[in-house]
Amino acid sequence: MAELRTGGRARAKLRAIKAAHTVVWGFFAACVLVIPVLAWHGELGRAALFIAIVAVEVLVLALNRWSCPLTPLAARYTDERRDNFDIYLPEWLARHNKRIF
């Protein structure tokens, strides 16, 4: 398994997982941020839709012990375990992400 972790294929897979994780994170962060804006503008139906989307994310996280399901996939391709080893975010943001949201 150590060979796989250091090879070019492993690095490519890790980059793909990190990119996907970052896109998914950005989507859900945008959903969270748009909810109060929509509510402020009286678009409660659209706000409810985004609340439902975020609720599904929370359910997925809860079922995965408050960890993104992409994290164990990324862990297969690296021994690194910094807070942002599985996502393209600054380490401080990855570390405090749950507290922020």
mmCIF file of N, CA and C in Angstrom:
data_model
loop_
_atom_site.group_PDB
_atom_site.id
_atom_site.type_symbol
_atom_site.label_atom_id
_atom_site.label_comp_id
_atom_site.label_asym_id
_atom_site.label_seq_id
_atom_site.Cartn_x
_atom_site.Cartn_y
_atom_site.Cartn_z
ATOM 1 N N MET A 1 0.827 -1.203 0.000
ATOM 2 C CA MET A 1 0.000 0.000 0.000
ATOM 3 C C MET A 1 0.863 1.256 0.000
ATOM 4 N N ALA A 2 2.039 1.218 0.622
ATOM 5 C CA ALA A 2 2.905 2.398 0.662
ATOM 6 C C ALA A 2 3.321 2.819 -0.736
ATOM 7 N N GLU A 3 3.517 1.843 -1.638
ATOM 8 C CA GLU A 3 3.855 2.183 -3.020
ATOM 9 C C GLU A 3 2.763 3.015 -3.654
ATOM 10 N N LEU A 4 1.525 2.618 -3.445
ATOM 11 C CA LEU A 4 0.392 3.341 -4.018
ATOM 12 C C LEU A 4 0.347 4.768 -3.496
ATOM 13 N N ARG A 5 0.671 4.963 -2.234
ATOM 14 C CA ARG A 5 0.592 6.286 -1.628
ATOM 15 C C ARG A 5 1.630 7.252 -2.183
ATOM 16 N N THR A 6 2.713 6.757 -2.714
ATOM 17 C CA THR A 6 3.764 7.655 -3.188
ATOM 18 C C THR A 6 3.786 7.770 -4.707
ATOM 19 N N GLY A 7 3.033 6.952 -5.405
ATOM 20 C CA GLY A 7 3.063 6.957 -6.863
ATOM 21 C C GLY A 7 2.292 8.109 -7.467
ATOM 22 N N GLY A 8 2.528 8.304 -8.757
ATOM 23 C CA GLY A 8 1.839 9.363 -9.497
ATOM 24 C C GLY A 8 0.337 9.161 -9.555
ATOM 25 N N ARG A 9 -0.087 7.906 -9.672
ATOM 26 C CA ARG A 9 -1.535 7.625 -9.691
ATOM 27 C C ARG A 9 -2.185 8.034 -8.372
ATOM 28 N N ALA A 10 -1.504 7.740 -7.285
ATOM 29 C CA ALA A 10 -2.043 8.088 -5.966
ATOM 30 C C ALA A 10 -2.149 9.601 -5.819
ATOM 31 N N ARG A 11 -1.120 10.324 -6.259
ATOM 32 C CA ARG A 11 -1.166 11.788 -6.172
ATOM 33 C C ARG A 11 -2.289 12.344 -7.023
ATOM 34 N N ALA A 12 -2.502 11.773 -8.196
ATOM 35 C CA ALA A 12 -3.583 12.235 -9.074
ATOM 36 C C ALA A 12 -4.947 11.964 -8.438
ATOM 37 N N LYS A 13 -5.107 10.801 -7.843
ATOM 38 C CA LYS A 13 -6.380 10.479 -7.178
ATOM 39 C C LYS A 13 -6.612 11.403 -5.990
ATOM 40 N N LEU A 14 -5.552 11.648 -5.220
ATOM 41 C CA LEU A 14 -5.683 12.549 -4.079
ATOM 42 C C LEU A 14 -6.070 13.948 -4.547
ATOM 43 N N ARG A 15 -5.440 14.435 -5.602
ATOM 44 C CA ARG A 15 -5.791 15.761 -6.133
ATOM 45 C C ARG A 15 -7.244 15.797 -6.576
ATOM 46 N N ALA A 16 -7.718 14.745 -7.221
ATOM 47 C CA ALA A 16 -9.113 14.692 -7.675
ATOM 48 C C ALA A 16 -10.070 14.702 -6.488
ATOM 49 N N ILE A 17 -9.753 13.936 -5.457
ATOM 50 C CA ILE A 17 -10.609 13.901 -4.260
ATOM 51 C C ILE A 17 -10.604 15.265 -3.580
ATOM 52 N N LYS A 18 -9.420 15.874 -3.446
ATOM 53 C CA LYS A 18 -9.336 17.194 -2.819
ATOM 54 C C LYS A 18 -10.122 18.229 -3.623
ATOM 55 N N ALA A 19 -10.049 18.158 -4.939
ATOM 56 C CA ALA A 19 -10.786 19.103 -5.784
ATOM 57 C C ALA A 19 -12.291 18.901 -5.617
ATOM 58 N N ALA A 20 -12.735 17.653 -5.643
ATOM 59 C CA ALA A 20 -14.160 17.372 -5.458
ATOM 60 C C ALA A 20 -14.628 17.831 -4.082
ATOM 61 N N HIS A 21 -13.830 17.544 -3.057
ATOM 62 C CA HIS A 21 -14.179 17.937 -1.694
ATOM 63 C C HIS A 21 -14.296 19.458 -1.592
ATOM 64 N N THR A 22 -13.378 20.164 -2.242
ATOM 65 C CA THR A 22 -13.395 21.626 -2.207
ATOM 66 C C THR A 22 -14.626 22.177 -2.912
ATOM 67 N N VAL A 23 -14.987 21.597 -4.045
ATOM 68 C CA VAL A 23 -16.185 22.037 -4.776
ATOM 69 C C VAL A 23 -17.437 21.783 -3.941
ATOM 70 N N VAL A 24 -17.521 20.605 -3.341
ATOM 71 C CA VAL A 24 -18.679 20.269 -2.499
ATOM 72 C C VAL A 24 -18.747 21.219 -1.304
ATOM 73 N N TRP A 25 -17.602 21.453 -0.662
ATOM 74 C CA TRP A 25 -17.559 22.386 0.474
ATOM 75 C C TRP A 25 -18.028 23.776 0.042
ATOM 76 N N GLY A 26 -17.538 24.247 -1.098
ATOM 77 C CA GLY A 26 -17.929 25.564 -1.595
ATOM 78 C C GLY A 26 -19.423 25.647 -1.865
ATOM 79 N N PHE A 27 -19.982 24.584 -2.428
ATOM 80 C CA PHE A 27 -21.421 24.554 -2.698
ATOM 81 C C PHE A 27 -22.218 24.675 -1.404
ATOM 82 N N PHE A 28 -21.858 23.870 -0.408
ATOM 83 C CA PHE A 28 -22.607 23.905 0.846
ATOM 84 C C PHE A 28 -22.365 25.197 1.626
ATOM 85 N N ALA A 29 -21.155 25.733 1.552
ATOM 86 C CA ALA A 29 -20.893 27.023 2.199
ATOM 87 C C ALA A 29 -21.753 28.107 1.561
ATOM 88 N N ALA A 30 -21.873 28.076 0.235
ATOM 89 C CA ALA A 30 -22.721 29.049 -0.468
ATOM 90 C C ALA A 30 -24.179 28.873 -0.069
ATOM 91 N N CYS A 31 -24.614 27.635 0.068
ATOM 92 C CA CYS A 31 -25.999 27.383 0.502
ATOM 93 C C CYS A 31 -26.261 28.007 1.866
ATOM 94 N N VAL A 32 -25.324 27.787 2.806
ATOM 95 C CA VAL A 32 -25.480 28.331 4.153
ATOM 96 C C VAL A 32 -25.522 29.857 4.113
ATOM 97 N N LEU A 33 -24.681 30.453 3.295
ATOM 98 C CA LEU A 33 -24.627 31.913 3.228
ATOM 99 C C LEU A 33 -25.841 32.532 2.529
ATOM 100 N N VAL A 34 -26.420 31.832 1.592
ATOM 101 C CA VAL A 34 -27.535 32.398 0.840
ATOM 102 C C VAL A 34 -28.861 32.311 1.613
ATOM 103 N N ILE A 35 -28.959 31.420 2.582
ATOM 104 C CA ILE A 35 -30.219 31.250 3.321
ATOM 105 C C ILE A 35 -30.680 32.555 3.979
ATOM 106 N N PRO A 36 -29.857 33.232 4.783
ATOM 107 C CA PRO A 36 -30.354 34.477 5.390
ATOM 108 C C PRO A 36 -30.619 35.577 4.363
ATOM 109 N N VAL A 37 -29.879 35.590 3.277
ATOM 110 C CA VAL A 37 -30.113 36.598 2.235
ATOM 111 C C VAL A 37 -31.488 36.385 1.609
ATOM 112 N N LEU A 38 -31.801 35.146 1.269
ATOM 113 C CA LEU A 38 -33.119 34.853 0.696
ATOM 114 C C LEU A 38 -34.229 35.168 1.693
ATOM 115 N N ALA A 39 -34.023 34.806 2.944
ATOM 116 C CA ALA A 39 -35.038 35.093 3.966
ATOM 117 C C ALA A 39 -35.233 36.594 4.120
ATOM 118 N N TRP A 40 -34.147 37.341 4.103
ATOM 119 C CA TRP A 40 -34.212 38.802 4.218
ATOM 120 C C TRP A 40 -35.053 39.410 3.092
ATOM 121 N N HIS A 41 -34.934 38.822 1.913
ATOM 122 C CA HIS A 41 -35.675 39.312 0.751
ATOM 123 C C HIS A 41 -37.067 38.700 0.635
ATOM 124 N N GLY A 42 -37.466 37.942 1.631
ATOM 125 C CA GLY A 42 -38.807 37.369 1.656
ATOM 126 C C GLY A 42 -38.996 36.168 0.751
ATOM 127 N N GLU A 43 -37.917 35.611 0.246
ATOM 128 C CA GLU A 43 -38.007 34.438 -0.626
ATOM 129 C C GLU A 43 -37.909 33.174 0.230
ATOM 130 N N LEU A 44 -38.952 32.964 1.024
ATOM 131 C CA LEU A 44 -38.916 31.896 2.020
ATOM 132 C C LEU A 44 -38.957 30.509 1.397
ATOM 133 N N GLY A 45 -39.625 30.357 0.281
ATOM 134 C CA GLY A 45 -39.650 29.062 -0.402
ATOM 135 C C GLY A 45 -38.264 28.648 -0.870
ATOM 136 N N ARG A 46 -37.550 29.588 -1.479
ATOM 137 C CA ARG A 46 -36.189 29.295 -1.927
ATOM 138 C C ARG A 46 -35.262 29.083 -0.734
ATOM 139 N N ALA A 47 -35.453 29.864 0.325
ATOM 140 C CA ALA A 47 -34.647 29.668 1.536
ATOM 141 C C ALA A 47 -34.885 28.266 2.105
ATOM 142 N N ALA A 48 -36.143 27.831 2.104
ATOM 143 C CA ALA A 48 -36.474 26.496 2.608
ATOM 144 C C ALA A 48 -35.800 25.412 1.771
ATOM 145 N N LEU A 49 -35.708 25.621 0.470
ATOM 146 C CA LEU A 49 -35.026 24.661 -0.392
ATOM 147 C C LEU A 49 -33.558 24.530 0.011
ATOM 148 N N PHE A 50 -32.900 25.657 0.232
ATOM 149 C CA PHE A 50 -31.495 25.606 0.630
ATOM 150 C C PHE A 50 -31.336 25.033 2.036
ATOM 151 N N ILE A 51 -32.292 25.292 2.906
ATOM 152 C CA ILE A 51 -32.265 24.683 4.240
ATOM 153 C C ILE A 51 -32.361 23.162 4.117
ATOM 154 N N ALA A 52 -33.220 22.689 3.228
ATOM 155 C CA ALA A 52 -33.356 21.241 3.023
ATOM 156 C C ALA A 52 -32.058 20.643 2.474
ATOM 157 N N ILE A 53 -31.415 21.349 1.556
ATOM 158 C CA ILE A 53 -30.140 20.873 0.999
ATOM 159 C C ILE A 53 -29.091 20.764 2.109
ATOM 160 N N VAL A 54 -29.012 21.779 2.945
ATOM 161 C CA VAL A 54 -28.043 21.766 4.053
ATOM 162 C C VAL A 54 -28.421 20.679 5.061
ATOM 163 N N ALA A 55 -29.708 20.456 5.274
ATOM 164 C CA ALA A 55 -30.142 19.404 6.206
ATOM 165 C C ALA A 55 -29.684 18.028 5.718
ATOM 166 N N VAL A 56 -29.721 17.812 4.417
ATOM 167 C CA VAL A 56 -29.226 16.540 3.872
ATOM 168 C C VAL A 56 -27.727 16.412 4.142
ATOM 169 N N GLU A 57 -26.993 17.508 3.958
ATOM 170 C CA GLU A 57 -25.558 17.492 4.253
ATOM 171 C C GLU A 57 -25.323 17.156 5.720
ATOM 172 N N VAL A 58 -26.078 17.765 6.610
ATOM 173 C CA VAL A 58 -25.923 17.509 8.045
ATOM 174 C C VAL A 58 -26.226 16.040 8.350
ATOM 175 N N LEU A 59 -27.245 15.487 7.711
ATOM 176 C CA LEU A 59 -27.564 14.073 7.909
ATOM 177 C C LEU A 59 -26.409 13.177 7.461
ATOM 178 N N VAL A 60 -25.845 13.472 6.293
ATOM 179 C CA VAL A 60 -24.704 12.689 5.792
ATOM 180 C C VAL A 60 -23.534 12.786 6.770
ATOM 181 N N LEU A 61 -23.246 13.991 7.246
ATOM 182 C CA LEU A 61 -22.156 14.162 8.206
ATOM 183 C C LEU A 61 -22.445 13.408 9.510
ATOM 184 N N ALA A 62 -23.668 13.503 9.989
ATOM 185 C CA ALA A 62 -24.034 12.817 11.232
ATOM 186 C C ALA A 62 -23.875 11.302 11.088
ATOM 187 N N LEU A 63 -24.267 10.777 9.941
ATOM 188 C CA LEU A 63 -24.147 9.336 9.719
ATOM 189 C C LEU A 63 -22.693 8.895 9.553
ATOM 190 N N ASN A 64 -21.801 9.842 9.298
ATOM 191 C CA ASN A 64 -20.376 9.553 9.136
ATOM 192 C C ASN A 64 -19.558 10.070 10.314
ATOM 193 N N ARG A 65 -20.167 10.127 11.487
ATOM 194 C CA ARG A 65 -19.490 10.583 12.711
ATOM 195 C C ARG A 65 -18.896 11.970 12.551
ATOM 196 N N TRP A 66 -19.641 12.870 11.919
ATOM 197 C CA TRP A 66 -19.278 14.272 11.733
ATOM 198 C C TRP A 66 -18.002 14.443 10.913
ATOM 199 N N SER A 67 -17.819 13.555 9.986
ATOM 200 C CA SER A 67 -16.682 13.640 9.069
ATOM 201 C C SER A 67 -17.215 13.511 7.646
ATOM 202 N N CYS A 68 -16.587 14.216 6.731
ATOM 203 C CA CYS A 68 -16.984 14.118 5.334
ATOM 204 C C CYS A 68 -16.662 12.722 4.814
ATOM 205 N N PRO A 69 -17.554 12.110 4.047
ATOM 206 C CA PRO A 69 -17.275 10.787 3.505
ATOM 207 C C PRO A 69 -16.083 10.761 2.542
ATOM 208 N N LEU A 70 -15.660 11.919 2.061
ATOM 209 C CA LEU A 70 -14.499 11.960 1.173
ATOM 210 C C LEU A 70 -13.173 11.870 1.940
ATOM 211 N N THR A 71 -13.191 12.159 3.232
ATOM 212 C CA THR A 71 -11.961 12.137 4.033
ATOM 213 C C THR A 71 -11.309 10.754 4.062
ATOM 214 N N PRO A 72 -12.045 9.680 4.349
ATOM 215 C CA PRO A 72 -11.391 8.368 4.333
ATOM 216 C C PRO A 72 -10.910 7.963 2.937
ATOM 217 N N LEU A 73 -11.585 8.438 1.899
ATOM 218 C CA LEU A 73 -11.110 8.157 0.543
ATOM 219 C C LEU A 73 -9.760 8.817 0.313
ATOM 220 N N ALA A 74 -9.637 10.075 0.712
ATOM 221 C CA ALA A 74 -8.363 10.786 0.557
ATOM 222 C C ALA A 74 -7.274 10.124 1.396
ATOM 223 N N ALA A 75 -7.645 9.620 2.562
ATOM 224 C CA ALA A 75 -6.662 9.007 3.460
ATOM 225 C C ALA A 75 -6.019 7.765 2.853
ATOM 226 N N ARG A 76 -6.673 7.157 1.890
ATOM 227 C CA ARG A 76 -6.099 5.982 1.229
ATOM 228 C C ARG A 76 -4.859 6.327 0.407
ATOM 229 N N TYR A 77 -4.737 7.592 0.032
ATOM 230 C CA TYR A 77 -3.694 7.983 -0.919
ATOM 231 C C TYR A 77 -2.597 8.856 -0.324
ATOM 232 N N THR A 78 -2.626 9.031 0.994
ATOM 233 C CA THR A 78 -1.568 9.796 1.648
ATOM 234 C C THR A 78 -1.499 9.416 3.119
ATOM 235 N N ASP A 79 -0.321 9.581 3.679
ATOM 236 C CA ASP A 79 -0.150 9.378 5.115
ATOM 237 C C ASP A 79 -0.313 10.690 5.872
ATOM 238 N N GLU A 80 -0.413 11.777 5.139
ATOM 239 C CA GLU A 80 -0.547 13.096 5.756
ATOM 240 C C GLU A 80 -1.900 13.194 6.468
ATOM 241 N N ARG A 81 -1.924 13.892 7.616
ATOM 242 C CA ARG A 81 -3.178 14.040 8.357
ATOM 243 C C ARG A 81 -3.363 15.460 8.891
ATOM 244 N N ARG A 82 -2.773 16.436 8.208
ATOM 245 C CA ARG A 82 -3.053 17.818 8.618
ATOM 246 C C ARG A 82 -4.544 18.072 8.428
ATOM 247 N N ASP A 83 -5.048 19.119 9.019
ATOM 248 C CA ASP A 83 -6.479 19.400 8.950
ATOM 249 C C ASP A 83 -6.976 19.589 7.522
ATOM 250 N N ASN A 84 -6.104 19.968 6.610
ATOM 251 C CA ASN A 84 -6.529 20.198 5.233
ATOM 252 C C ASN A 84 -5.918 19.199 4.250
ATOM 253 N N PHE A 85 -5.558 18.001 4.728
ATOM 254 C CA PHE A 85 -4.930 17.029 3.829
ATOM 255 C C PHE A 85 -5.881 16.558 2.739
ATOM 256 N N ASP A 86 -7.180 16.717 2.960
ATOM 257 C CA ASP A 86 -8.182 16.174 2.042
ATOM 258 C C ASP A 86 -8.989 17.242 1.301
ATOM 259 N N ILE A 87 -8.581 18.504 1.416
ATOM 260 C CA ILE A 87 -9.348 19.592 0.818
ATOM 261 C C ILE A 87 -8.415 20.771 0.538
ATOM 262 N N TYR A 88 -8.735 21.538 -0.492
ATOM 263 C CA TYR A 88 -7.937 22.726 -0.816
ATOM 264 C C TYR A 88 -8.490 23.943 -0.075
ATOM 265 N N LEU A 89 -8.295 23.966 1.225
ATOM 266 C CA LEU A 89 -8.648 25.104 2.074
ATOM 267 C C LEU A 89 -7.417 25.433 2.906
ATOM 268 N N PRO A 90 -7.304 26.690 3.351
ATOM 269 C CA PRO A 90 -6.220 26.980 4.299
ATOM 270 C C PRO A 90 -6.375 26.101 5.542
ATOM 271 N N GLU A 91 -5.267 25.727 6.124
ATOM 272 C CA GLU A 91 -5.326 24.807 7.265
ATOM 273 C C GLU A 91 -6.175 25.357 8.406
ATOM 274 N N TRP A 92 -6.075 26.664 8.695
ATOM 275 C CA TRP A 92 -6.861 27.238 9.802
ATOM 276 C C TRP A 92 -8.359 27.117 9.524
ATOM 277 N N LEU A 93 -8.770 27.276 8.269
ATOM 278 C CA LEU A 93 -10.188 27.175 7.933
ATOM 279 C C LEU A 93 -10.657 25.728 8.024
ATOM 280 N N ALA A 94 -9.859 24.811 7.523
ATOM 281 C CA ALA A 94 -10.207 23.393 7.624
ATOM 282 C C ALA A 94 -10.315 22.961 9.088
ATOM 283 N N ARG A 95 -9.419 23.490 9.930
ATOM 284 C CA ARG A 95 -9.420 23.136 11.350
ATOM 285 C C ARG A 95 -10.675 23.641 12.054
ATOM 286 N N HIS A 96 -11.128 24.864 11.719
ATOM 287 C CA HIS A 96 -12.244 25.483 12.431
ATOM 288 C C HIS A 96 -13.552 25.463 11.653
ATOM 289 N N ASN A 97 -13.595 24.725 10.579
ATOM 290 C CA ASN A 97 -14.747 24.699 9.693
ATOM 291 C C ASN A 97 -16.063 24.391 10.429
ATOM 292 N N LYS A 98 -16.070 23.380 11.248
ATOM 293 C CA LYS A 98 -17.303 23.004 11.949
ATOM 294 C C LYS A 98 -17.760 24.103 12.897
ATOM 295 N N ARG A 99 -16.827 24.735 13.586
ATOM 296 C CA ARG A 99 -17.190 25.833 14.492
ATOM 297 C C ARG A 99 -17.743 27.023 13.737
ATOM 298 N N ILE A 100 -17.168 27.302 12.592
ATOM 299 C CA ILE A 100 -17.607 28.447 11.785
ATOM 300 C C ILE A 100 -19.033 28.244 11.287
ATOM 301 N N PHE A 101 -19.311 27.046 10.791
ATOM 302 C CA PHE A 101 -20.637 26.786 10.241
ATOM 303 C C PHE A 101 -21.592 26.235 11.265
#
